[in-house]
XYZ file of C-alpha atoms in Angstrom:
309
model
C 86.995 80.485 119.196
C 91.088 81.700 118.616
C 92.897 83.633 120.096
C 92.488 87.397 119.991
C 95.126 88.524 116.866
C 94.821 84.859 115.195
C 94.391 86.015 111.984
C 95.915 83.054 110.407
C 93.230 80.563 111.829
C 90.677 83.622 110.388
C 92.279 83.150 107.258
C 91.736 79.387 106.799
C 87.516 79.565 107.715
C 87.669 82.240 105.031
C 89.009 80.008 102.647
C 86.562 77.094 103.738
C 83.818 79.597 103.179
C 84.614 80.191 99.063
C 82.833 77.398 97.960
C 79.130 78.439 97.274
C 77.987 75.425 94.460
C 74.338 77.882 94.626
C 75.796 81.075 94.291
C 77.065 82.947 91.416
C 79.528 80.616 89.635
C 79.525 78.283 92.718
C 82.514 80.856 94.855
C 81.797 83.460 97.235
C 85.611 84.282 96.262
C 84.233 87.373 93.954
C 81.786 88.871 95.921
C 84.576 88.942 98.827
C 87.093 90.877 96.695
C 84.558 93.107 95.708
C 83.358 93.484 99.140
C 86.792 94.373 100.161
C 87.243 96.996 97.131
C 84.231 98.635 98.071
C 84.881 98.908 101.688
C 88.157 100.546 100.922
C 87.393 102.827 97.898
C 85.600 105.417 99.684
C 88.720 107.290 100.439
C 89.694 110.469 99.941
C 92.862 111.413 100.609
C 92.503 115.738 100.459
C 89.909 115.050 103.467
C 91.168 112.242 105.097
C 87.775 110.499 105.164
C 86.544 106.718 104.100
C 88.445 103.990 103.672
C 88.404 100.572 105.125
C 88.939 101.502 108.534
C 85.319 101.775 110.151
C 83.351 99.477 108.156
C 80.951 101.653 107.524
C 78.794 99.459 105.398
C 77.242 98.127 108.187
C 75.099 101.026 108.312
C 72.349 102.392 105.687
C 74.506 105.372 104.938
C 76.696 103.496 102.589
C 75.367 100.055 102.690
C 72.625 101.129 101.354
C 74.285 103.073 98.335
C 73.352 101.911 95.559
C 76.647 101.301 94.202
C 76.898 98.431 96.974
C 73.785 96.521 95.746
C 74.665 92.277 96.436
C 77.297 93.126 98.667
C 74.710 91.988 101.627
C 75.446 88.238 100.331
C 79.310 88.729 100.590
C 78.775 90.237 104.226
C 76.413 87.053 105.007
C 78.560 84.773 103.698
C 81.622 85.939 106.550
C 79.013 86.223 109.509
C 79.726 82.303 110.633
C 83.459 83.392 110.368
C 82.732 86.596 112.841
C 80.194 84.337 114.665
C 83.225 81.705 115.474
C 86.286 84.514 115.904
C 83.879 87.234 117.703
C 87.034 89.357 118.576
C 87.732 90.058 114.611
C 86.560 93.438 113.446
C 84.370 93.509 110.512
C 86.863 96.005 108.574
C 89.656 94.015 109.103
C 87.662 90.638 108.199
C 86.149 92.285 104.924
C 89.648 93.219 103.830
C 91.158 89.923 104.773
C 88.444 88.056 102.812
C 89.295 89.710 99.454
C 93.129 89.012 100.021
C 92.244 84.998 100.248
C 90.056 84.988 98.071
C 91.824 86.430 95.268
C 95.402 84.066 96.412
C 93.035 80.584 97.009
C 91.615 81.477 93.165
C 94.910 81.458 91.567
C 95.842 85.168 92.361
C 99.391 86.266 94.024
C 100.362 87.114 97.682
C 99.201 90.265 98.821
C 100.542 91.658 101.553
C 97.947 92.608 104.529
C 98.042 93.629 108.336
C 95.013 93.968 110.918
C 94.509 96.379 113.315
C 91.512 98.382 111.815
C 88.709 99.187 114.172
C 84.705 99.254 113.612
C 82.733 102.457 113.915
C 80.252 102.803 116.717
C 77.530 104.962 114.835
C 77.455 106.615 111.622
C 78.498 109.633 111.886
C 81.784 108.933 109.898
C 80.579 107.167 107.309
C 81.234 108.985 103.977
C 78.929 110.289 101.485
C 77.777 108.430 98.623
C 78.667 108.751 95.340
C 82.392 107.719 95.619
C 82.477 104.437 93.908
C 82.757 104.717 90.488
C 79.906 104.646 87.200
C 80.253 101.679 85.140
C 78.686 103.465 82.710
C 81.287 106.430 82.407
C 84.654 106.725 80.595
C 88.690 107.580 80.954
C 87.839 110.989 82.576
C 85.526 110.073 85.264
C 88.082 107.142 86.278
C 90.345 109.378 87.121
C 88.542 111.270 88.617
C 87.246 108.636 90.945
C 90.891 106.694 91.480
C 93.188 110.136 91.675
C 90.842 111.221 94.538
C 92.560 107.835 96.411
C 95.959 108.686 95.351
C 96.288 106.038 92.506
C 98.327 107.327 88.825
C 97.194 105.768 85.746
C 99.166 102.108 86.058
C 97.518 101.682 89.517
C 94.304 101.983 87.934
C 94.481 99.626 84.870
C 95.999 97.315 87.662
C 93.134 97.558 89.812
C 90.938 96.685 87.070
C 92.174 93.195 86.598
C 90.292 92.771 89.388
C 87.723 92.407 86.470
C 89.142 88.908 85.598
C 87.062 87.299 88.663
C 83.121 87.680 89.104
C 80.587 88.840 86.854
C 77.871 91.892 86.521
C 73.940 91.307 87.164
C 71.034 93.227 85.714
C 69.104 93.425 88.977
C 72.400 95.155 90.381
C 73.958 97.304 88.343
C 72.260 97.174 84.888
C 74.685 95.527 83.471
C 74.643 91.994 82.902
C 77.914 88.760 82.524
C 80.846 87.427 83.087
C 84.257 89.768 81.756
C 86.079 86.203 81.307
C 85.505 82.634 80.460
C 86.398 81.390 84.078
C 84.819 83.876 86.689
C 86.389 82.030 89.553
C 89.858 82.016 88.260
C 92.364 84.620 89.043
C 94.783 85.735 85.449
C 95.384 88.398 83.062
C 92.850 87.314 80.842
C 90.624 89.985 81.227
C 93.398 92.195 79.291
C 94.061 89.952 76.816
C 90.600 89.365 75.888
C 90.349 93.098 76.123
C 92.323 93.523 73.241
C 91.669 91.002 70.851
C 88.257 90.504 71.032
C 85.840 92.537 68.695
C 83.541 94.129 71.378
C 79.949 95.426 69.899
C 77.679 97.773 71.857
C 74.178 96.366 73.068
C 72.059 98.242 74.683
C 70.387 95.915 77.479
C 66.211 95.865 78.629
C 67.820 97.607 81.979
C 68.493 100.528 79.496
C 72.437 99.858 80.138
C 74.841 100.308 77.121
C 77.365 97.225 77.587
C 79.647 95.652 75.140
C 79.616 92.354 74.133
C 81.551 89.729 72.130
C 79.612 87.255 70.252
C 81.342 83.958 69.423
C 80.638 82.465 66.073
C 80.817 78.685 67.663
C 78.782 79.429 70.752
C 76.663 76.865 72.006
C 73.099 77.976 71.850
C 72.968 78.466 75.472
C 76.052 80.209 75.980
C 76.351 83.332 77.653
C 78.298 86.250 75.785
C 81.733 87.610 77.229
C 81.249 91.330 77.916
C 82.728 94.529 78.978
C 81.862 97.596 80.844
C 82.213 101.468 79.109
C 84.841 101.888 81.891
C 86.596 98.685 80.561
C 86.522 99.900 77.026
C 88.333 103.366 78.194
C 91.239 101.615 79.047
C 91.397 100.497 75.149
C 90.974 103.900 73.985
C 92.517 105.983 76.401
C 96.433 106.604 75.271
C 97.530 106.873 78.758
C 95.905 103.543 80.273
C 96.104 101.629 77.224
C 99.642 100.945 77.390
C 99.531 99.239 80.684
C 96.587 97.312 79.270
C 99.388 95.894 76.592
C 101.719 95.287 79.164
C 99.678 93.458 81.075
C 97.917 91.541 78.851
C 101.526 90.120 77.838
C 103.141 89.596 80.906
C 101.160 87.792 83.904
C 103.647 87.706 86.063
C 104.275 91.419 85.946
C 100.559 92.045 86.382
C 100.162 90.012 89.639
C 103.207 91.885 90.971
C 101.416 95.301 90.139
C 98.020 94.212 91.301
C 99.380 93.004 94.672
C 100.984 96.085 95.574
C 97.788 98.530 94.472
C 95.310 95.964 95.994
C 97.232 95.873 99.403
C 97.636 100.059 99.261
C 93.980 100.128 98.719
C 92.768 98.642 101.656
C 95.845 101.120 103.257
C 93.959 103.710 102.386
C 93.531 105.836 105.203
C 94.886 103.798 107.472
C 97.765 104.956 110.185
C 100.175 102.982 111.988
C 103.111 103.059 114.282
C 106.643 102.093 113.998
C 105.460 99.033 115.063
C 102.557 98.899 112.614
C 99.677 98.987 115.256
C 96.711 100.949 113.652
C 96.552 104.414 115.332
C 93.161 105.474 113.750
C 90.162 105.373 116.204
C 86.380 105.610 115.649
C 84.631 108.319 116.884
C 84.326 107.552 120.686
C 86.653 104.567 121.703
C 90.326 103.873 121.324
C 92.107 100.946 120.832
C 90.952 97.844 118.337
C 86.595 97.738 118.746
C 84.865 95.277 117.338
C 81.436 95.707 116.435
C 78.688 93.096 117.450
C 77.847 90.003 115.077
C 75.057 91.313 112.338
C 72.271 88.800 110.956
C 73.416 85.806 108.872
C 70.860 86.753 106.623
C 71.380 89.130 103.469
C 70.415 92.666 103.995
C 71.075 95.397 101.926
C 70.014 96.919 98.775
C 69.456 94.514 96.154
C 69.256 96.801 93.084
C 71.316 99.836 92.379
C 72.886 102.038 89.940
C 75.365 101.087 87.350
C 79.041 100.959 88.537
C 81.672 99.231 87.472
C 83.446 96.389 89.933
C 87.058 97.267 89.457
């Protein structure tokens, strides 16, 4: 075991946990940065409520939302980590593991500090429903990313996030990878926005999703494809520039996506002048850490389509 506050000895086991040759694409590196997205997005900043800082997804009342269907793999995949650094709070571990995992697949520096503290019941946890539809357009993502405080550029940042992992059926209706390599961090995902010719398919789920068919496929190759949310940020004359911009300049999109990915697991979040979280749960002070959960999946395995941003 470390050392209470040895986050950098947390942050190599995480690392030593991405590789998952039976999982996914063989890295557990997606499902952690997703993990960490959907841990923080639940905040909403004219009530003060969700964010990272509880980990609320530990109970039914938003693990079960169907918007965090799989997550129960990402969350099973840390347990040995919390098993073997029991002091660690799962809302600081969650938020660390999407920070390595995005910098040990290719992805910049983002800058992170610990202090959250777990929730002892669920009487915090926030409503469902915050996380946003895969299946909507321009409208509904603001909608769902001004509610956190982020302008248009911080949400066609966020959505790089799109250049790691993939969508299942069983999940969220929708089905693929957005990019050739899954497991590789880049600003493909933009440029493959834009100069592929996406066609709509409706899937067996019912799901509308939009696909690129190569010519020179092999037989067995699955099809690129991208969610109606993705497509918005083609159409939409306010996101689509940043889109461009991106999809040109890597270097400027990594510097982007590491400041919106490190305010998003902010959100909510209050420190000191000496950075020490101030937030408490809703009996105890100071950091809590909530007991070690089952090694073992649980959680909802199917849900409702939303995109992964």
């Amino acid at each position: 075991m470390s050392r209470h506050g040895d986050f950098d000895a947390v942050r190599k086991d995480i690392a030593a946990q991405l590789q998952k040759p039976g999982y996914d694409d063989g890295s557990a590196g997606p499902v952690f940065v997703r993990l960490a997205w959907h841990s923080s997005g639940t905040y909403d900043a004219e009530s003060d409520t969700g964010g990272s800082n509880g980990a609320g997804m530990r109970y039914e009342a938003e693990g079960g939302d169907p918007a965090n269907a799989g997550l129960q793999h990402g969350r099973a995949f840390l347990e040995p980590i919390k098993e073997k650094h029991p002091w660690i709070t799962y809302s600081d571990l969650w938020t660390l593991a999407g920070v390595v995992a995005i910098k040990e697949l290719g992805g910049p520096d983002i800058p992170w500090q610990g202090g959250r503290t777990d929730l002892v019941d669920d009487s915090k946890v926030p409503p469902r429903g915050r996380l946003p539809d895969g299946a909507l357009g321009a409208d509904h993502l603001r909608f769902i990313f001004n509610r956190m405080g982020f302008n248009d550029q911080e949400i066609v940042a966020l959505a790089g996030g799109h250049n790691l992992g993939r969508c299942h059926g069983d999940r969220s209706g929708f089905e693929g990878p957005w990019v050739t390599n899954p497991t590789r961090f880049s600003n493909s995902f933009f440029k493959l926005l834009l100069q592929l010719d996406w066609k709509p398919r409706k899937l067996a789920t019912g799901m509308t999703q939009f696909v690129y068919e190569d010519p020179d496929a092999e037989e067995d190759e699955e099809p690129l494809m991208m969610l109606p949310t993705d497509m918005a940020l083609k159409t939409d004359p306010g996101f689509l520039p940043w889109v461009q911009r991106y999809a040109e300049d890597k270097e400027l999109f990594f510097d982007h996506f590491a400041k919106v990915f490190a305010k998003l697991v902010e959100l909510g979040i209050k420190r000191d002048a000496q950075g020490n979280v101030i937030n408490t749960d809703n009996q105890l002070g100071g950091y809590v850490s909530a007991p070690k959960k089952s090694n073992v999946p649980t959680g909802p395995t199917k849900g409702q389509p939303r995109a992964r941003l």
